[in-house]
Coordinates of C-alpha atoms in Angstrom, one line a residue:
M1 CA 27.5 14.2 -55.1
C2 CA 32.0 12.5 -55.4
G3 CA 34.1 12.9 -58.5
I4 CA 35.1 10.0 -60.4
F5 CA 37.4 10.4 -63.7
G6 CA 39.0 7.0 -66.5
V7 CA 41.2 7.6 -69.2
T8 CA 42.6 4.9 -71.8
T9 CA 45.5 5.9 -73.7
D10 CA 47.3 5.0 -76.3
K11 CA 50.0 7.3 -74.3
T12 CA 51.9 6.1 -70.8
N13 CA 50.4 9.1 -69.1
A14 CA 47.3 8.3 -67.8
A15 CA 47.5 8.5 -64.1
E16 CA 49.2 12.1 -64.9
I17 CA 45.3 12.6 -67.0
V18 CA 43.8 11.4 -64.0
F19 CA 45.0 13.7 -61.3
E20 CA 44.3 16.6 -63.5
G21 CA 41.0 15.5 -64.1
L22 CA 40.0 15.0 -60.2
K23 CA 41.6 18.6 -59.5
T24 CA 39.0 19.5 -62.6
L25 CA 36.7 17.4 -60.0
E26 CA 37.4 18.5 -56.9
Y27 CA 34.8 21.0 -57.0
R28 CA 32.0 18.0 -56.3
G29 CA 33.8 16.2 -53.2
Y30 CA 37.4 17.3 -51.0
D31 CA 36.6 14.6 -48.4
S32 CA 39.8 12.6 -49.7
W33 CA 40.9 11.3 -52.9
G34 CA 42.9 8.3 -54.9
V35 CA 44.1 7.0 -58.0
A36 CA 44.0 3.2 -59.6
I37 CA 46.3 3.0 -62.4
K38 CA 47.6 -0.4 -64.3
V39 CA 51.4 -0.3 -64.9
K40 CA 52.9 -2.8 -67.5
S41 CA 53.6 -5.5 -64.5
E42 CA 49.9 -6.3 -65.7
K43 CA 49.5 -5.1 -61.3
L44 CA 47.4 -2.4 -60.3
R45 CA 49.3 0.2 -57.9
V46 CA 47.1 2.6 -55.8
E47 CA 48.0 5.5 -53.8
K48 CA 44.7 7.4 -52.0
H49 CA 44.8 10.4 -49.3
V50 CA 42.7 12.1 -46.6
G51 CA 42.1 15.5 -47.6
K52 CA 42.5 18.4 -50.8
I53 CA 44.6 16.8 -53.5
G54 CA 46.6 19.9 -53.3
D55 CA 50.2 19.5 -54.1
H56 CA 50.0 15.4 -54.1
I57 CA 50.1 15.3 -57.5
L58 CA 53.5 17.1 -57.6
N59 CA 54.4 14.1 -55.2
S60 CA 52.9 11.2 -56.1
E61 CA 54.5 8.4 -57.0
L62 CA 51.8 7.4 -59.8
S63 CA 52.6 10.0 -61.2
I64 CA 56.5 8.5 -62.6
L65 CA 55.6 5.0 -64.0
N66 CA 53.8 4.4 -67.0
S67 CA 50.2 3.6 -67.9
R68 CA 47.5 3.5 -70.6
L69 CA 45.0 2.9 -67.9
A70 CA 43.8 4.3 -65.2
I71 CA 40.9 6.0 -62.7
G72 CA 40.0 8.3 -59.8
H73 CA 38.1 9.5 -57.4
T74 CA 37.5 12.7 -55.2
R75 CA 35.2 12.2 -52.5
W76 CA 32.0 13.8 -50.5
A77 CA 31.7 11.3 -47.4
T78 CA 28.5 9.3 -47.3
H79 CA 29.2 6.1 -45.8
G80 CA 31.9 5.6 -43.0
G81 CA 34.4 9.0 -42.0
V82 CA 37.0 10.8 -44.0
T83 CA 40.0 8.2 -43.0
Q84 CA 42.6 6.5 -46.0
A85 CA 39.9 3.7 -46.0
N86 CA 37.4 4.9 -46.8
A87 CA 38.9 7.0 -50.0
H88 CA 38.7 5.6 -53.3
P89 CA 39.3 3.0 -55.5
H90 CA 38.8 0.2 -54.0
L91 CA 40.3 -3.5 -54.6
D92 CA 38.8 -7.3 -54.3
C93 CA 41.0 -9.4 -51.8
T94 CA 43.3 -10.5 -54.6
G95 CA 44.3 -7.1 -55.6
K96 CA 43.2 -7.4 -59.6
I97 CA 39.8 -5.4 -59.8
A98 CA 39.8 -1.9 -58.8
I99 CA 36.5 0.2 -58.2
V100 CA 35.8 4.1 -58.1
H101 CA 31.8 4.8 -57.2
N102 CA 29.4 7.8 -56.9
G103 CA 25.4 7.0 -55.3
I104 CA 24.4 5.6 -51.9
I105 CA 24.2 1.6 -52.8
E106 CA 21.1 0.9 -50.5
D107 CA 21.3 -2.4 -49.5
F108 CA 24.5 -2.7 -49.2
V109 CA 24.3 -3.8 -45.2
Q110 CA 23.1 -7.6 -47.1
L111 CA 25.3 -7.7 -49.3
K112 CA 28.3 -7.4 -47.3
K113 CA 27.0 -9.7 -44.7
D114 CA 26.6 -12.1 -47.4
L115 CA 30.1 -11.5 -48.8
V116 CA 31.8 -11.6 -45.6
A117 CA 29.8 -15.0 -44.8
K118 CA 31.7 -15.9 -48.1
G119 CA 35.2 -15.0 -46.4
H120 CA 35.7 -11.6 -48.5
I121 CA 37.9 -9.5 -46.3
F122 CA 36.9 -5.5 -46.2
V123 CA 39.4 -3.0 -45.5
S124 CA 36.9 -0.1 -45.1
E125 CA 33.2 1.3 -43.7
T126 CA 31.9 2.5 -47.1
D127 CA 29.1 1.0 -49.0
S128 CA 31.7 1.1 -52.2
E129 CA 33.7 -1.8 -51.7
V130 CA 30.9 -4.0 -51.6
V131 CA 31.2 -3.8 -55.2
S132 CA 34.5 -4.5 -56.0
H133 CA 34.1 -7.9 -53.7
L134 CA 30.8 -8.9 -56.0
I135 CA 32.8 -8.7 -58.8
E136 CA 35.2 -10.4 -58.1
D137 CA 33.1 -13.7 -56.9
F138 CA 31.4 -13.4 -60.7
R139 CA 34.8 -12.5 -61.8
K140 CA 35.3 -16.7 -61.2
E141 CA 33.2 -17.2 -64.2
F142 CA 32.6 -14.5 -66.0
S143 CA 34.2 -11.1 -68.3
L144 CA 35.1 -8.8 -66.3
S145 CA 32.3 -6.5 -67.7
E146 CA 29.9 -8.9 -67.4
S147 CA 30.8 -9.3 -64.0
A148 CA 30.4 -5.6 -63.6
R149 CA 26.7 -5.9 -64.9
K150 CA 25.9 -8.8 -62.8
A151 CA 27.5 -6.7 -59.7
F152 CA 25.6 -3.7 -60.6
L153 CA 21.8 -5.8 -60.8
M154 CA 22.4 -6.5 -57.5
L155 CA 23.0 -3.0 -56.2
N156 CA 18.9 -0.8 -54.9
G157 CA 19.8 3.0 -55.0
L158 CA 21.0 5.6 -57.7
N159 CA 24.7 4.8 -58.5
A160 CA 27.9 5.3 -61.1
I161 CA 30.7 2.8 -60.8
M162 CA 33.2 2.7 -63.1
V163 CA 36.2 -0.7 -63.3
L164 CA 39.6 -1.6 -64.0
S165 CA 41.7 -5.1 -63.8
S166 CA 45.0 -6.2 -63.9
D167 CA 43.9 -8.4 -67.3
G168 CA 41.9 -5.5 -68.9
S169 CA 42.8 -2.7 -71.3
E170 CA 39.5 -1.4 -70.5
I171 CA 37.2 0.7 -68.2
V172 CA 33.6 -0.8 -67.4
A173 CA 31.1 2.1 -66.4
L174 CA 27.7 1.8 -66.0
R175 CA 24.9 4.1 -64.7
N176 CA 21.8 4.4 -63.1
G177 CA 21.1 7.7 -61.5
S178 CA 24.6 9.2 -61.1
P179 CA 25.8 10.8 -64.2
L180 CA 28.9 9.5 -66.3
V181 CA 30.0 11.4 -69.2
I182 CA 32.0 9.7 -71.8
G183 CA 34.6 12.0 -73.5
L184 CA 35.9 10.7 -77.3
G185 CA 39.3 11.7 -78.3
V186 CA 41.8 10.3 -80.7
N187 CA 44.0 6.6 -79.7
E188 CA 42.5 7.8 -76.1
N189 CA 38.9 7.7 -74.0
F190 CA 37.7 9.2 -71.0
V191 CA 34.6 9.1 -68.4
A192 CA 33.9 11.5 -65.6
S193 CA 31.0 12.8 -63.8
D194 CA 31.0 15.4 -65.6
P195 CA 31.7 17.1 -68.9
T196 CA 34.0 20.2 -67.3
A197 CA 36.7 17.3 -66.7
L198 CA 37.0 16.7 -70.5
L199 CA 36.8 19.9 -71.9
S200 CA 41.3 20.1 -71.5
H201 CA 40.9 16.4 -74.1
T202 CA 38.1 16.7 -76.2
K203 CA 34.2 18.8 -76.6
E204 CA 33.0 14.7 -78.3
V205 CA 31.4 13.5 -75.6
Y206 CA 28.6 10.8 -74.8
F207 CA 26.2 11.3 -71.8
L208 CA 25.5 7.6 -70.7
E209 CA 21.9 6.9 -70.1
D210 CA 20.4 5.9 -66.6
G211 CA 20.2 1.9 -67.7
E212 CA 24.0 1.7 -70.2
M213 CA 26.7 0.6 -69.8
A214 CA 30.1 1.2 -71.4
I215 CA 33.4 -0.4 -72.5
I216 CA 35.9 1.8 -72.7
T217 CA 39.3 1.6 -74.8
S218 CA 41.9 3.7 -76.1
V219 CA 40.6 3.2 -79.7
D220 CA 36.0 2.6 -79.0
V221 CA 33.8 2.7 -77.2
K222 CA 30.4 0.0 -76.8
V223 CA 27.4 0.9 -75.1
S224 CA 25.4 -1.8 -73.8
D225 CA 21.8 -2.1 -72.5
I226 CA 22.6 -3.3 -68.8
Q227 CA 19.4 -5.4 -68.1
T228 CA 19.7 -6.6 -71.6
G229 CA 22.7 -7.1 -72.4
K230 CA 22.2 -5.1 -76.5
P231 CA 23.6 -3.0 -78.3
K232 CA 22.9 1.0 -78.1
I233 CA 24.7 3.7 -80.5
V234 CA 26.4 5.9 -79.1
T235 CA 25.7 9.8 -81.1
P236 CA 28.0 11.7 -79.9
R237 CA 27.2 15.3 -78.9
N238 CA 29.8 18.4 -78.4
V239 CA 29.9 20.4 -75.3
D240 CA 30.4 24.4 -76.1
W241 CA 32.2 25.2 -73.8
N242 CA 35.7 25.9 -73.6
M243 CA 38.9 25.5 -71.0
A244 CA 39.5 28.9 -70.6
Q245 CA 36.4 28.9 -68.7
A246 CA 37.4 26.5 -66.5
R247 CA 40.6 28.1 -65.3
K248 CA 40.9 30.6 -62.3
E249 CA 43.0 32.7 -64.2
D250 CA 43.9 35.7 -62.4
F251 CA 41.4 35.8 -59.9
A252 CA 42.5 34.5 -56.7
H253 CA 39.2 32.1 -55.9
F254 CA 36.9 30.3 -58.8
M255 CA 34.3 32.3 -56.5
L256 CA 35.1 36.1 -57.8
K257 CA 36.3 35.3 -61.2
E258 CA 32.8 34.1 -61.8
M259 CA 31.3 36.8 -60.6
H260 CA 33.1 38.8 -61.8
E261 CA 31.6 37.0 -65.0
Q262 CA 28.3 38.1 -64.4
S263 CA 28.4 41.1 -66.5
K264 CA 28.6 39.1 -69.2
T265 CA 25.5 37.2 -68.9
I266 CA 23.3 37.0 -72.2
V267 CA 20.1 38.8 -71.3
S268 CA 17.9 36.6 -73.1
V269 CA 15.7 34.3 -73.3
A270 CA 15.0 31.4 -75.9
L271 CA 11.0 30.6 -75.3
D272 CA 9.4 32.8 -77.2
K273 CA 6.6 30.8 -78.7
I274 CA 5.2 28.8 -76.1
D275 CA 2.2 30.1 -74.4
L276 CA 2.0 29.6 -71.1
T277 CA -1.7 30.8 -70.9
D278 CA -2.2 27.1 -72.4
F279 CA -1.0 25.8 -69.3
D280 CA -3.6 25.4 -65.7
D281 CA -1.1 24.8 -63.5
I282 CA 2.4 26.0 -63.6
R283 CA 5.3 25.4 -60.9
F284 CA 8.7 26.0 -60.7
V285 CA 11.0 23.6 -58.9
G286 CA 14.6 23.7 -57.7
C287 CA 17.2 23.4 -54.7
G288 CA 18.9 25.6 -52.4
S289 CA 19.5 29.0 -54.5
A290 CA 17.5 27.1 -58.0
Y291 CA 14.5 27.5 -55.6
H292 CA 15.5 30.7 -54.6
A293 CA 14.8 31.4 -58.3
A294 CA 11.6 29.6 -58.4
M295 CA 10.5 31.8 -55.9
A296 CA 11.3 35.0 -58.0
A297 CA 9.6 33.3 -60.7
Q298 CA 6.2 33.2 -58.3
F299 CA 6.8 36.6 -57.7
W300 CA 6.9 37.7 -61.2
F301 CA 4.3 35.7 -62.7
A302 CA 1.8 36.9 -60.2
K303 CA 3.1 40.5 -60.6
F304 CA 3.5 40.7 -64.7
Q305 CA 1.5 38.1 -65.4
R306 CA -1.5 38.2 -63.2
H307 CA -1.0 34.4 -62.8
Q308 CA -0.9 31.8 -60.2
T309 CA 2.4 30.0 -59.8
Y310 CA 3.6 27.9 -57.4
A311 CA 7.2 28.0 -56.7
H312 CA 8.5 24.3 -54.4
V313 CA 11.4 22.9 -53.3
A314 CA 12.5 20.1 -54.6
S315 CA 13.0 17.8 -52.2
E316 CA 9.5 18.3 -50.8
F317 CA 7.8 18.2 -54.9
G318 CA 7.8 14.8 -55.0
R319 CA 4.3 14.5 -52.3
T320 CA 2.3 17.0 -54.6
V321 CA 2.7 15.5 -58.1
S322 CA -0.9 14.1 -57.7
L323 CA -2.1 17.2 -58.3
L324 CA -0.4 17.4 -61.5
S325 CA -2.1 16.6 -65.5
K326 CA -1.6 17.3 -68.9
T327 CA -2.3 20.8 -68.6
S328 CA 0.3 21.1 -65.6
I329 CA 3.8 22.7 -66.8
V330 CA 7.0 21.9 -64.7
I331 CA 9.4 24.3 -64.8
A332 CA 13.0 22.6 -63.0
I333 CA 15.9 24.7 -62.3
S334 CA 19.5 23.5 -61.8
Q335 CA 22.5 24.2 -62.8
S336 CA 24.1 21.1 -63.7
G337 CA 21.0 19.3 -64.7
E338 CA 22.4 16.4 -62.0
T339 CA 20.5 17.5 -58.7
M340 CA 18.8 14.2 -57.8
D341 CA 16.8 16.1 -55.4
L342 CA 15.1 17.0 -58.3
L343 CA 15.2 14.6 -61.6
V344 CA 12.9 12.2 -59.1
P345 CA 10.4 14.2 -58.5
V346 CA 10.4 16.1 -62.1
K347 CA 10.4 12.0 -63.8
L348 CA 6.9 11.5 -61.2
A349 CA 5.7 15.0 -62.8
K350 CA 6.4 14.2 -66.5
N351 CA 4.5 10.1 -65.7
R352 CA 1.9 12.2 -65.1
G353 CA 1.1 14.2 -68.3
A354 CA 3.1 17.2 -67.1
Y355 CA 4.9 19.1 -69.2
V356 CA 8.9 19.1 -68.4
I357 CA 11.1 22.6 -69.6
A358 CA 14.4 22.1 -68.0
L359 CA 16.4 25.1 -66.8
T360 CA 19.3 23.8 -66.5
N361 CA 23.4 24.9 -67.3
V362 CA 24.6 21.8 -69.1
V363 CA 23.4 21.1 -72.8
G364 CA 23.1 17.0 -72.4
S365 CA 22.6 16.5 -68.7
S366 CA 20.2 14.2 -67.1
L367 CA 17.0 17.3 -67.1
Y368 CA 18.2 18.1 -69.9
R369 CA 17.5 14.6 -71.9
L370 CA 14.3 14.2 -69.4
A371 CA 12.5 17.5 -70.6
D372 CA 10.0 18.4 -73.4
R373 CA 11.5 21.8 -73.9
Q374 CA 15.1 23.3 -72.4
I375 CA 16.0 26.4 -71.6
I376 CA 20.3 26.7 -71.5
L377 CA 21.8 29.1 -69.4
G378 CA 24.5 30.0 -71.5
V379 CA 26.4 31.1 -68.2
G380 CA 29.7 28.9 -68.6
P381 CA 31.2 26.5 -66.4
E382 CA 30.7 26.9 -62.8
I383 CA 33.3 25.7 -60.6
A384 CA 32.7 27.0 -57.3
V385 CA 30.4 25.1 -54.9
A386 CA 28.3 28.6 -53.7
S387 CA 26.3 29.5 -57.3
T388 CA 26.8 33.2 -58.2
K389 CA 27.0 33.8 -61.9
A390 CA 24.3 30.8 -62.5
F391 CA 22.1 31.9 -60.2
T392 CA 22.2 35.2 -61.5
G393 CA 21.4 33.7 -65.2
M394 CA 18.3 32.1 -63.9
L395 CA 17.0 35.1 -62.4
S396 CA 17.7 36.7 -66.2
H397 CA 15.5 33.8 -68.0
L398 CA 13.1 33.3 -65.3
Y399 CA 12.0 37.4 -65.2
L400 CA 12.3 37.5 -69.2
L401 CA 9.9 34.9 -69.4
A402 CA 7.8 36.9 -67.3
G403 CA 7.6 39.6 -69.2
G404 CA 9.4 41.5 -66.9
D405 CA 11.7 44.8 -69.0
R406 CA 14.8 43.9 -71.2
K407 CA 16.1 47.9 -69.8
D408 CA 16.1 47.2 -66.1
L409 CA 17.6 44.0 -66.5
T410 CA 20.8 45.0 -69.2
K411 CA 20.7 47.6 -66.5
A412 CA 21.5 45.6 -63.4
F413 CA 23.8 43.3 -65.4
T414 CA 25.8 46.6 -66.6
L415 CA 26.1 47.5 -62.2
V416 CA 28.5 43.9 -61.9
T417 CA 32.1 45.7 -61.9
Q418 CA 30.8 48.8 -59.6
I419 CA 29.1 46.5 -57.3
L420 CA 32.1 44.6 -57.1
Q421 CA 34.5 47.3 -56.2
D422 CA 32.7 49.2 -53.5
K423 CA 34.7 49.0 -51.3
K424 CA 32.2 49.4 -48.2
I425 CA 31.4 45.7 -49.3
L426 CA 35.1 45.2 -47.6
A427 CA 35.1 47.1 -44.6
L428 CA 31.4 45.7 -43.8
A429 CA 32.5 41.9 -44.0
K430 CA 35.3 43.7 -41.8
I431 CA 32.9 44.6 -39.0
L432 CA 30.3 41.3 -38.8
Q433 CA 33.6 38.6 -39.0
K434 CA 32.8 37.7 -35.4
E435 CA 29.0 38.0 -35.6
S436 CA 27.5 34.4 -34.9
D437 CA 23.9 35.8 -36.2
I438 CA 22.9 37.9 -38.5
F439 CA 19.2 38.7 -40.0
V440 CA 18.8 39.1 -43.6
L441 CA 15.4 40.5 -43.7
G442 CA 13.2 41.9 -47.3
R443 CA 9.4 42.1 -48.5
G444 CA 8.4 40.5 -52.0
I445 CA 10.9 40.1 -54.4
S446 CA 13.6 41.5 -51.5
Y447 CA 12.1 38.5 -49.8
V448 CA 13.7 35.9 -52.4
A449 CA 16.7 38.2 -51.7
S450 CA 17.2 37.8 -48.4
L451 CA 17.3 34.1 -47.9
E452 CA 19.4 34.6 -51.0
L453 CA 22.0 36.6 -48.8
A454 CA 21.2 34.9 -46.1
L455 CA 22.5 31.1 -48.0
K456 CA 25.3 32.7 -48.8
L457 CA 26.1 33.7 -45.7
K458 CA 25.8 30.1 -44.3
E459 CA 27.8 28.5 -47.0
I460 CA 31.1 29.9 -47.2
G461 CA 31.1 32.4 -44.0
Y462 CA 30.1 29.8 -41.5
V463 CA 27.6 32.1 -39.7
H464 CA 24.3 31.6 -38.8
A465 CA 22.5 33.7 -41.7
E466 CA 18.6 33.9 -41.0
G467 CA 16.7 35.1 -44.3
M468 CA 13.2 36.0 -43.7
A469 CA 9.8 38.6 -45.2
S470 CA 10.4 41.4 -42.4
G471 CA 6.8 41.3 -41.6
E472 CA 7.3 37.7 -39.6
L473 CA 9.9 40.1 -37.4
K474 CA 7.1 40.8 -34.6
H475 CA 6.0 37.3 -34.9
G476 CA 9.1 35.4 -33.1
T477 CA 12.3 36.5 -34.4
L478 CA 12.2 40.1 -32.7
A479 CA 12.6 38.2 -29.7
L480 CA 16.2 37.6 -31.0
V481 CA 16.7 41.1 -31.5
Q482 CA 19.0 42.8 -28.4
K483 CA 21.8 45.7 -28.7
G484 CA 24.2 45.1 -31.6
T485 CA 22.7 42.7 -33.2
P486 CA 23.4 43.1 -37.1
C487 CA 20.4 43.0 -39.6
I488 CA 20.6 43.3 -43.4
F489 CA 17.7 45.2 -44.9
L490 CA 16.9 44.9 -48.3
L491 CA 15.1 48.1 -49.7
P492 CA 14.5 48.4 -53.2
N493 CA 12.8 50.9 -55.0
D494 CA 9.8 49.6 -54.7
E495 CA 5.9 49.2 -53.3
T496 CA 7.8 47.1 -49.9
H497 CA 9.8 50.8 -49.2
E498 CA 8.2 51.9 -46.3
D499 CA 6.8 48.6 -44.5
N500 CA 10.2 47.9 -44.5
L501 CA 11.1 50.5 -43.3
G502 CA 9.1 50.2 -40.8
S503 CA 10.3 46.6 -39.5
A504 CA 13.4 48.4 -39.3
R505 CA 12.7 50.7 -37.0
E506 CA 11.4 48.1 -34.9
V507 CA 14.9 46.2 -34.8
K508 CA 16.1 50.2 -34.0
A509 CA 14.1 50.5 -31.0
R510 CA 15.4 47.0 -29.5
G511 CA 19.3 48.6 -30.2
G512 CA 20.0 46.3 -33.3
K513 CA 21.9 47.3 -36.0
I514 CA 20.7 48.2 -39.2
I515 CA 22.6 47.3 -42.5
A516 CA 20.8 48.7 -45.3
F517 CA 20.8 47.7 -48.7
S518 CA 19.2 50.4 -50.6
Y519 CA 18.9 52.3 -53.6
K520 CA 19.0 55.6 -50.8
S521 CA 20.3 56.0 -47.6
H522 CA 18.1 57.3 -44.5
E523 CA 19.0 58.1 -41.2
L524 CA 18.0 54.9 -39.6
F525 CA 20.8 53.3 -41.1
D526 CA 23.8 52.2 -39.0
E527 CA 25.9 51.1 -42.6
Y528 CA 24.8 51.6 -45.9
I529 CA 25.6 49.8 -49.2
H530 CA 24.5 51.5 -52.8
I531 CA 22.7 49.4 -54.8
P532 CA 21.3 51.4 -58.2
D533 CA 17.3 51.0 -58.9
C534 CA 17.0 48.6 -61.3
A535 CA 13.3 48.4 -60.6
D536 CA 11.9 44.9 -60.8
A537 CA 15.5 44.0 -61.8
S538 CA 16.6 45.1 -58.5
I539 CA 16.9 41.4 -56.8
I540 CA 20.2 41.2 -59.4
P541 CA 22.4 43.7 -57.8
M542 CA 21.3 43.0 -54.6
V543 CA 22.2 39.3 -54.8
I544 CA 25.6 39.9 -56.5
A545 CA 26.1 42.8 -53.1
G546 CA 25.3 39.9 -50.9
Q547 CA 27.4 38.0 -52.5
K548 CA 31.1 39.8 -52.8
L549 CA 29.9 40.0 -48.6
A550 CA 29.8 37.0 -48.8
Y551 CA 33.1 36.4 -50.1
E552 CA 35.0 38.9 -48.8
L553 CA 33.1 38.0 -45.1
A554 CA 34.8 34.3 -46.1
L555 CA 38.4 35.4 -46.3
E556 CA 38.1 37.6 -43.2
R557 CA 37.5 34.4 -41.8
G558 CA 39.9 32.1 -43.5
N559 CA 37.6 30.0 -45.1
D560 CA 38.2 29.0 -48.5
P561 CA 34.9 30.3 -50.7
D562 CA 35.1 27.6 -53.9
M563 CA 35.0 24.5 -51.2
P564 CA 33.3 25.5 -48.5
R565 CA 32.7 22.3 -45.9
N566 CA 30.7 19.5 -45.8
L567 CA 29.2 20.9 -49.2
A568 CA 29.6 19.8 -52.3
K569 CA 28.8 21.3 -56.0
S570 CA 26.4 19.2 -57.5
V571 CA 24.2 17.2 -55.3
T572 CA 23.3 13.8 -57.1
V573 CA 22.2 11.8 -54.1
K574 CA 19.0 11.8 -51.9

């Protein structure tokens, strides 16, 4: 979840490079942040702050110091509160070794107890600090890289660390589970937890594999197996994103920019030659918005293919992999390709012989490399925590994979600008500004849309929003509806329309406020947002209208839509 960045360079601006790298990675965590640099006096200088990076970069003392070696970290807290002491980097007792860490060290309590018994002094509550002290112990006999390797082998859990010392000219990076990618430059090399942070420096990258260690200097990168120490060949690949895609440009927020970029979504699919009927068992797996995309795929396959498929929440999927075989196919969906709740059960499925297809946005990501076949979303980097263009990109690929009509899909994406400029959505956000509970209801494919719209309202609007199948209202939730309760009904032009209206009548009879997203108006509606009919692709304009509503509601409530509290973009811990 955390963002980590390091650089070794023949220039003297390492601190500035790391500051900017962390700013690019801030969507991975923004509780606190810090940087460690090596200066000419062979000392490490560390600066740490609570909160977002903001203008601290401009005021940092480190930025005026000459340094060719630096590492940094932007934190999403797991162990210990959000304090300056708990912010990374963490030092050893001598102040000569600094580490940054992403992941969870499952055995840190015992490791810390043993280190304290040896006389080590801890200054934080984090699990991460044990790494610097373990390396300190090994450093008495071994090189920095060997000390880091031995320390890393003592850690249980899924982790990535970077290490530097005051008496070295290298960064040591080690990975097991949490992502690390190396950027290869000219007389400078980089390492980060996400390729987005490398775009302004290089497009030539190497994705570190699980169980690999890299020793990175300004002129060389050496990779070896952590267990055996044997060297491995570094075969770089190119990232086809550009830096402009990772900038806000003239937009107020990344989320707004990324919503508008949905008009450029490439309506294509890369699986024309795979006959899914060869498989007895098709499973779609994802987390959050990606799970909602999986649900949509399940609906479309039932409608277009008459094929039974299953949609799974990734964190629960592992409990069913015993049912899989060589005739099973798993379509794993993840924007980052690094979602740990997804990677763990997909590996189990692959061990059962299942054929794995990755639907991801990041070429070279862990999921990409794990899969037997890949579908790349092709929507460019998505920076805002709440997914927009990646989600609709997932929908477009899955819709076509199921056999949906390409003309309807193309029409859906031509509506992006029209929907985002609808002033009624802004007016609706103002109406809902002070509400504490909102219900979002639909049937069939619009039930899936209701879950996604509710998620967006929760993520950035900080409002309790519940998405549900409208037929379930009378089985319990109707007890919560009273005069003025806002209920958003999603009413596309399909076989569910009349039944959805029937549920809206039930709400109206109890005094609830009916807010409709539909292709036509009705006397029942208190508020109406027009969504042009796109047949079976109508979920896309409905979802985009929901994105815009959540965005405007966040602004009305004074929230940052790009960086919602307690959340991070890439969930790399279980």
